[in-house]
Coordinates of C-alpha atoms and ligand atoms in Angstrom, one line a residue:
X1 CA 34.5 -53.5 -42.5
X2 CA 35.9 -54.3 -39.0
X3 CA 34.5 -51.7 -36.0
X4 CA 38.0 -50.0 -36.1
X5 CA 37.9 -49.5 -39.7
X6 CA 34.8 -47.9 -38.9
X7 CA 35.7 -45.6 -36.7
X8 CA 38.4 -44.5 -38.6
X9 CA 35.7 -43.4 -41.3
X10 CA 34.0 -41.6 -37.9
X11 CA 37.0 -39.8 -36.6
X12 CA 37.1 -36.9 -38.6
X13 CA 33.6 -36.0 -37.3
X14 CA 33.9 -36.7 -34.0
X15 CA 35.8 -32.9 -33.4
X16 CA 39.0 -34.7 -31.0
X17 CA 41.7 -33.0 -33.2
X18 CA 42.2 -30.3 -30.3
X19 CA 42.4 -32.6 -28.1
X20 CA 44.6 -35.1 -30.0
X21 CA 47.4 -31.8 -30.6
X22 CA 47.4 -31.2 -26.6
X23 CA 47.7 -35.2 -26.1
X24 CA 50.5 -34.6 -29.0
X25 CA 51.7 -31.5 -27.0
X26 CA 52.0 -33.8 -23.2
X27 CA 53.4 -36.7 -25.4
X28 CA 55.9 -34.6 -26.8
X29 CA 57.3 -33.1 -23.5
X30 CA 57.6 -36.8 -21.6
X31 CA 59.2 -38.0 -24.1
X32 CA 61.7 -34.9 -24.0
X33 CA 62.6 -36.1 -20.5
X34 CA 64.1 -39.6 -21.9
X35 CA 67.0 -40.2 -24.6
X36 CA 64.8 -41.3 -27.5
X37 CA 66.3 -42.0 -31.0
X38 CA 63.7 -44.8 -32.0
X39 CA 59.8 -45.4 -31.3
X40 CA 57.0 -47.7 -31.8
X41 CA 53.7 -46.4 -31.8
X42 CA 51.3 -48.9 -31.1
X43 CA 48.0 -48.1 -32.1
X44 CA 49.0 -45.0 -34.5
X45 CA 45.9 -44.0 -36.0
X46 CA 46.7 -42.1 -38.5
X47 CA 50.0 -41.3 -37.9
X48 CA 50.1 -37.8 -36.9
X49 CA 52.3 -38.3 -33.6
X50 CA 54.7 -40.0 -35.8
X51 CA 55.1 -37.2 -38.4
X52 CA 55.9 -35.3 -35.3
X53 CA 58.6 -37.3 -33.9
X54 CA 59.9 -37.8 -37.4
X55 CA 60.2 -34.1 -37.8
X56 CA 62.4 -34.1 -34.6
X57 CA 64.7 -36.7 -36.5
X58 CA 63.1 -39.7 -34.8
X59 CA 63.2 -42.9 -35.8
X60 CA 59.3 -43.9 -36.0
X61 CA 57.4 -47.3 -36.5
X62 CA 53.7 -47.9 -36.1
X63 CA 51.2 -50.7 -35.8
X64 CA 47.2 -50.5 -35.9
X65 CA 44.6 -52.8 -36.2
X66 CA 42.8 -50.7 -38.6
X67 CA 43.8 -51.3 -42.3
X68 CA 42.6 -47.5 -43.3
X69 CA 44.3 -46.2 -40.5
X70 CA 47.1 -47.9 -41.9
X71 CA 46.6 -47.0 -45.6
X72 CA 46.9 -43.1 -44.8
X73 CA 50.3 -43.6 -43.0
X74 CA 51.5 -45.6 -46.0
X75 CA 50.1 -42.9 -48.1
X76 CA 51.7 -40.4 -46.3
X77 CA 55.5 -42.3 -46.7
X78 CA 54.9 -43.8 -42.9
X79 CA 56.3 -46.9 -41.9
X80 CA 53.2 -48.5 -41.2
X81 CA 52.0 -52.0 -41.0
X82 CA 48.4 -53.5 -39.8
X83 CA 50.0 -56.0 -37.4
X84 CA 49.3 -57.0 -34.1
X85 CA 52.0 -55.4 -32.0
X86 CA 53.4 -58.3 -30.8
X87 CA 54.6 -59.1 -34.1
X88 CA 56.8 -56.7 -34.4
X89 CA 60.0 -57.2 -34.7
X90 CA 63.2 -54.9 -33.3
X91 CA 63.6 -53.1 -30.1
X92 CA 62.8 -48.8 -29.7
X93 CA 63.8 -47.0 -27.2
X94 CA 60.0 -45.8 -26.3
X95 CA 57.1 -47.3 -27.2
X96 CA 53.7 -44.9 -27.0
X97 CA 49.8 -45.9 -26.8
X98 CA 47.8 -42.6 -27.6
X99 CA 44.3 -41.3 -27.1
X100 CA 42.7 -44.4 -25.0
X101 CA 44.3 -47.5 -27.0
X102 CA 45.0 -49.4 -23.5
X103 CA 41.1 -48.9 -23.1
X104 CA 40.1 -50.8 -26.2
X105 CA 41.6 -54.3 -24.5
X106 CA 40.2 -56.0 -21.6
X107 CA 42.5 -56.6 -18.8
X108 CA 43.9 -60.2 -19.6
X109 CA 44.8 -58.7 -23.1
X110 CA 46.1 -55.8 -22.1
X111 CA 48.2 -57.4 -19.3
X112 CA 49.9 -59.4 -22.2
X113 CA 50.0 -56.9 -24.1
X114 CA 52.2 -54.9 -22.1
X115 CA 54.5 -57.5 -21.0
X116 CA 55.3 -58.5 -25.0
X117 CA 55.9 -54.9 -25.6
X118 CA 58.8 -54.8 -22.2
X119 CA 60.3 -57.5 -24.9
X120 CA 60.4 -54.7 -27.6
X121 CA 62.2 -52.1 -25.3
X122 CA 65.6 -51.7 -25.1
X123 CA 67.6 -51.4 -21.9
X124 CA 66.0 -48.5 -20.3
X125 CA 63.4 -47.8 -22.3
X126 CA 59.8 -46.4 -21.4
X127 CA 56.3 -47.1 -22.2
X128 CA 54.0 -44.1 -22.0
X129 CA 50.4 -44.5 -22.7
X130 CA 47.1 -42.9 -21.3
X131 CA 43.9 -44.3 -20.0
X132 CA 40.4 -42.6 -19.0
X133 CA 39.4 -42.5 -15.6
X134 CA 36.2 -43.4 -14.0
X135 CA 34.8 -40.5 -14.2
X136 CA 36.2 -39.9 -18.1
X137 CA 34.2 -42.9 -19.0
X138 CA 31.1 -42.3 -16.8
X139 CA 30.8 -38.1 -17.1
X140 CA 32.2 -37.4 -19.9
X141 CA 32.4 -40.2 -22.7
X142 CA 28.8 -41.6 -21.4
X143 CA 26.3 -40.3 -23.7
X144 CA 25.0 -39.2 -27.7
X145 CA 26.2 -36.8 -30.2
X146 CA 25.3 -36.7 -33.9
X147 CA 27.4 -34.7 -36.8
X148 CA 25.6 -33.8 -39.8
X149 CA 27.6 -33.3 -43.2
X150 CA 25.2 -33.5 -46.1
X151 CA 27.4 -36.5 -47.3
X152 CA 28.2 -38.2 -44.1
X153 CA 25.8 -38.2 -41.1
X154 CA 27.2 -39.6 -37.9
X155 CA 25.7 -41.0 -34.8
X156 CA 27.2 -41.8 -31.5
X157 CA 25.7 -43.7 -28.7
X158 CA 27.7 -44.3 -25.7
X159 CA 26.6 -46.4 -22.5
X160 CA 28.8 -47.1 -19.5
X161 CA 28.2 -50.3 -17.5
X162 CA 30.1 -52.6 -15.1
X163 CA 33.1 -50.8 -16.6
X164 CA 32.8 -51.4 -19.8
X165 CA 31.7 -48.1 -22.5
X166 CA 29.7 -49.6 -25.4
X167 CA 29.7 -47.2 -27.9
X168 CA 27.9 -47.7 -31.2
X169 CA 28.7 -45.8 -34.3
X170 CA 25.8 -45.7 -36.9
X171 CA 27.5 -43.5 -40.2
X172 CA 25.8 -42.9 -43.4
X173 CA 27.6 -42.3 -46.6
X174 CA 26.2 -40.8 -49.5
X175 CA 27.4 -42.5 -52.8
X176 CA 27.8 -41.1 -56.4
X177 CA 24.4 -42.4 -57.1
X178 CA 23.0 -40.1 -54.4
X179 CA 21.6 -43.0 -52.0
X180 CA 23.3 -43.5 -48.6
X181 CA 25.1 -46.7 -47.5
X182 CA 24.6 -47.2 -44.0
X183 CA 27.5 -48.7 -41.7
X184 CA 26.9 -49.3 -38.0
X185 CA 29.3 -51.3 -35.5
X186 CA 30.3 -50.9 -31.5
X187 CA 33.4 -50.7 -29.8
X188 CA 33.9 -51.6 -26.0
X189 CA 36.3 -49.9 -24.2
X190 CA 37.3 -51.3 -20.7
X191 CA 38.0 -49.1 -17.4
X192 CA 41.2 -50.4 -16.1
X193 CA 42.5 -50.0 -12.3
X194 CA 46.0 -48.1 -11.5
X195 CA 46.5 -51.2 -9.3
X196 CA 46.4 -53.5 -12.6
X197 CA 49.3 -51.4 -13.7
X198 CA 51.4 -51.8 -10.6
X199 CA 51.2 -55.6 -11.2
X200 CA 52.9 -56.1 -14.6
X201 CA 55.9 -58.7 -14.6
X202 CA 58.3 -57.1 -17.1
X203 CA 57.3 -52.9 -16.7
X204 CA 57.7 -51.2 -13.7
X205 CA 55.0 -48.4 -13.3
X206 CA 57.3 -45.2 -12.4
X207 CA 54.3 -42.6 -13.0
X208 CA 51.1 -41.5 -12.9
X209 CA 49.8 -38.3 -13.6
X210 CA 45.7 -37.4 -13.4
X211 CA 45.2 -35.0 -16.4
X212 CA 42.1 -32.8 -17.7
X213 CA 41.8 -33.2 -21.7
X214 CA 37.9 -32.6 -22.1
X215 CA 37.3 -32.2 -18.5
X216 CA 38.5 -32.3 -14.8
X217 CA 40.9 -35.5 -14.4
X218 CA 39.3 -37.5 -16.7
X219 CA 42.5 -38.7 -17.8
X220 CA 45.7 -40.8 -16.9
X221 CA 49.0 -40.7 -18.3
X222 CA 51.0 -43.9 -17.3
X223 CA 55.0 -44.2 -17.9
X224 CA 56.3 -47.6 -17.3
X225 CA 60.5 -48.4 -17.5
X226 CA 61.4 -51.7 -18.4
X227 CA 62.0 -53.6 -15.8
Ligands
SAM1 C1 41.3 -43.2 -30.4 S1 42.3 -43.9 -31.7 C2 43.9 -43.1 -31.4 C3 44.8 -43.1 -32.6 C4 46.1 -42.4 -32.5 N1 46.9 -42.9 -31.4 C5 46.0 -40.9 -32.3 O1 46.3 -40.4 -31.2 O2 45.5 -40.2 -33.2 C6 42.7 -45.5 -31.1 C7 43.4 -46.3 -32.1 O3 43.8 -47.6 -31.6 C8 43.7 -48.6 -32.5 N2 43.7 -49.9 -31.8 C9 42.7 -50.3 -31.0 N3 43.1 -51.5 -30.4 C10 44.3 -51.7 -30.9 C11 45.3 -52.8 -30.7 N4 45.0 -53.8 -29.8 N5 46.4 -52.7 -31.3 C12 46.7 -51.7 -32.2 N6 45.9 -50.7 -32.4 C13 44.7 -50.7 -31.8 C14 42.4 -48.2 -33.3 O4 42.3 -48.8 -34.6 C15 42.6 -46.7 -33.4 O5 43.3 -46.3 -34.5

């Protein structure tokens, strides 16, 4: 199992779905702002922003690392692959990063990254994705929390260092035979300057809006135009 795959068996005890519906819910109204028929959602979890769009009679693709995350979209009729995103192929008239994807690549990646996906936008389009601030990373993601289910028991251990956030996820998982199988894996996640944002060849950084999701401005939402 890869470290995303395992926290997409963690997420549903980490208690972020409020905060993932008012993410939805800022999402939602950007994107209102724009003319958007078709959308690539890179990063998609599980697919829930999708179903929303969809709803609206959007036109929605979306790309994740994570094979489970994957899995459930397909299960739930999503068009869904586990692909990097720079293999895909078409252009959408947005393209969306939610809930601190930009933060899982370090900055050479992630400066790639968003120059292939200025190739996937058409004329006009937008790229609107949100990172954590310093003090999201070092006040409020810094730190330990455990979830107890009976059949899943969850911990988290978060340390923040020359801006990087280790965080190691230890999950046990009771089988049919009663005993526990016990799966443990980290994920960094890398602070990233506005300046590094202002600097990408092919997007043009057109706003940047400090936000409060657990806690004061511990968030940014970025929207980029291609250039
Ligand atoms: C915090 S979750 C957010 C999921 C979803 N956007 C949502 O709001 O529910 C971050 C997601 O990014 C995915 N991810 C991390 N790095 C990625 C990358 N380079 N390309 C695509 N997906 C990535 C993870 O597998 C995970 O599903």
């Amino acid at each position: 199992m890869t470290n995303l795959d395992l926290y997409a068996k963690a997420e549903h005890l980490l208690g972020i779905e409020e905060a993932t519906e008012a993410l939805y819910d800022l999402y939602r109204s950007e994107l209102d702002e724009y003319q958007v028929k078709t959308l690539l959602d890179v990063g998609c979890g599980r697919g829930g922003f999708m179903e929303r769009m969809i709803s609206d009679g959007i036109g929605c693709k979306g790309v994740d690392l994570s094979r489970l995350m994957i899995e459930e979209c397909q299960a739930k009729g999503l068009d869904a692959e586990c692909i990097d995103a720079g293999d895909v192929t078409g252009k959408y008239d947005a393209i969306v990063s939610i809930f601190d994807v930009l933060n899982f690549m370090d900055e050479q990646t992630l400066v790639a990254f968003l120059n292939s996906m200025a190739d996937k936008l058409n004329d006009g389009g937008i790229l609107i994705a949100d990172i954590n601030t310093l003090y999201g990373f070092s006040d409020v993601a810094e730190g330990t929390m455990s979830k107890d289910r009976g059949d899943e028991f969850l911990t988290v251990d978060a340390v923040f260092q020359n801006d990087k956030l280790d965080t190691q996820f230890t999950l046990f998982e009771k089988q049919e035979d009663g005993k526990y199988v016990k799966h443990q894996d980290s994920i960094v996640q890398y602070f990233h300057k506005i300046k590094t944002f202002q600097k990408i060849e092919k997007l043009k950084l057109v706003e940047k809006q400090a936000f409060s999701l657990y806690d004061t401005e511990d968030k940014t939402l970025l929207i980029f135009k291609k250039k």
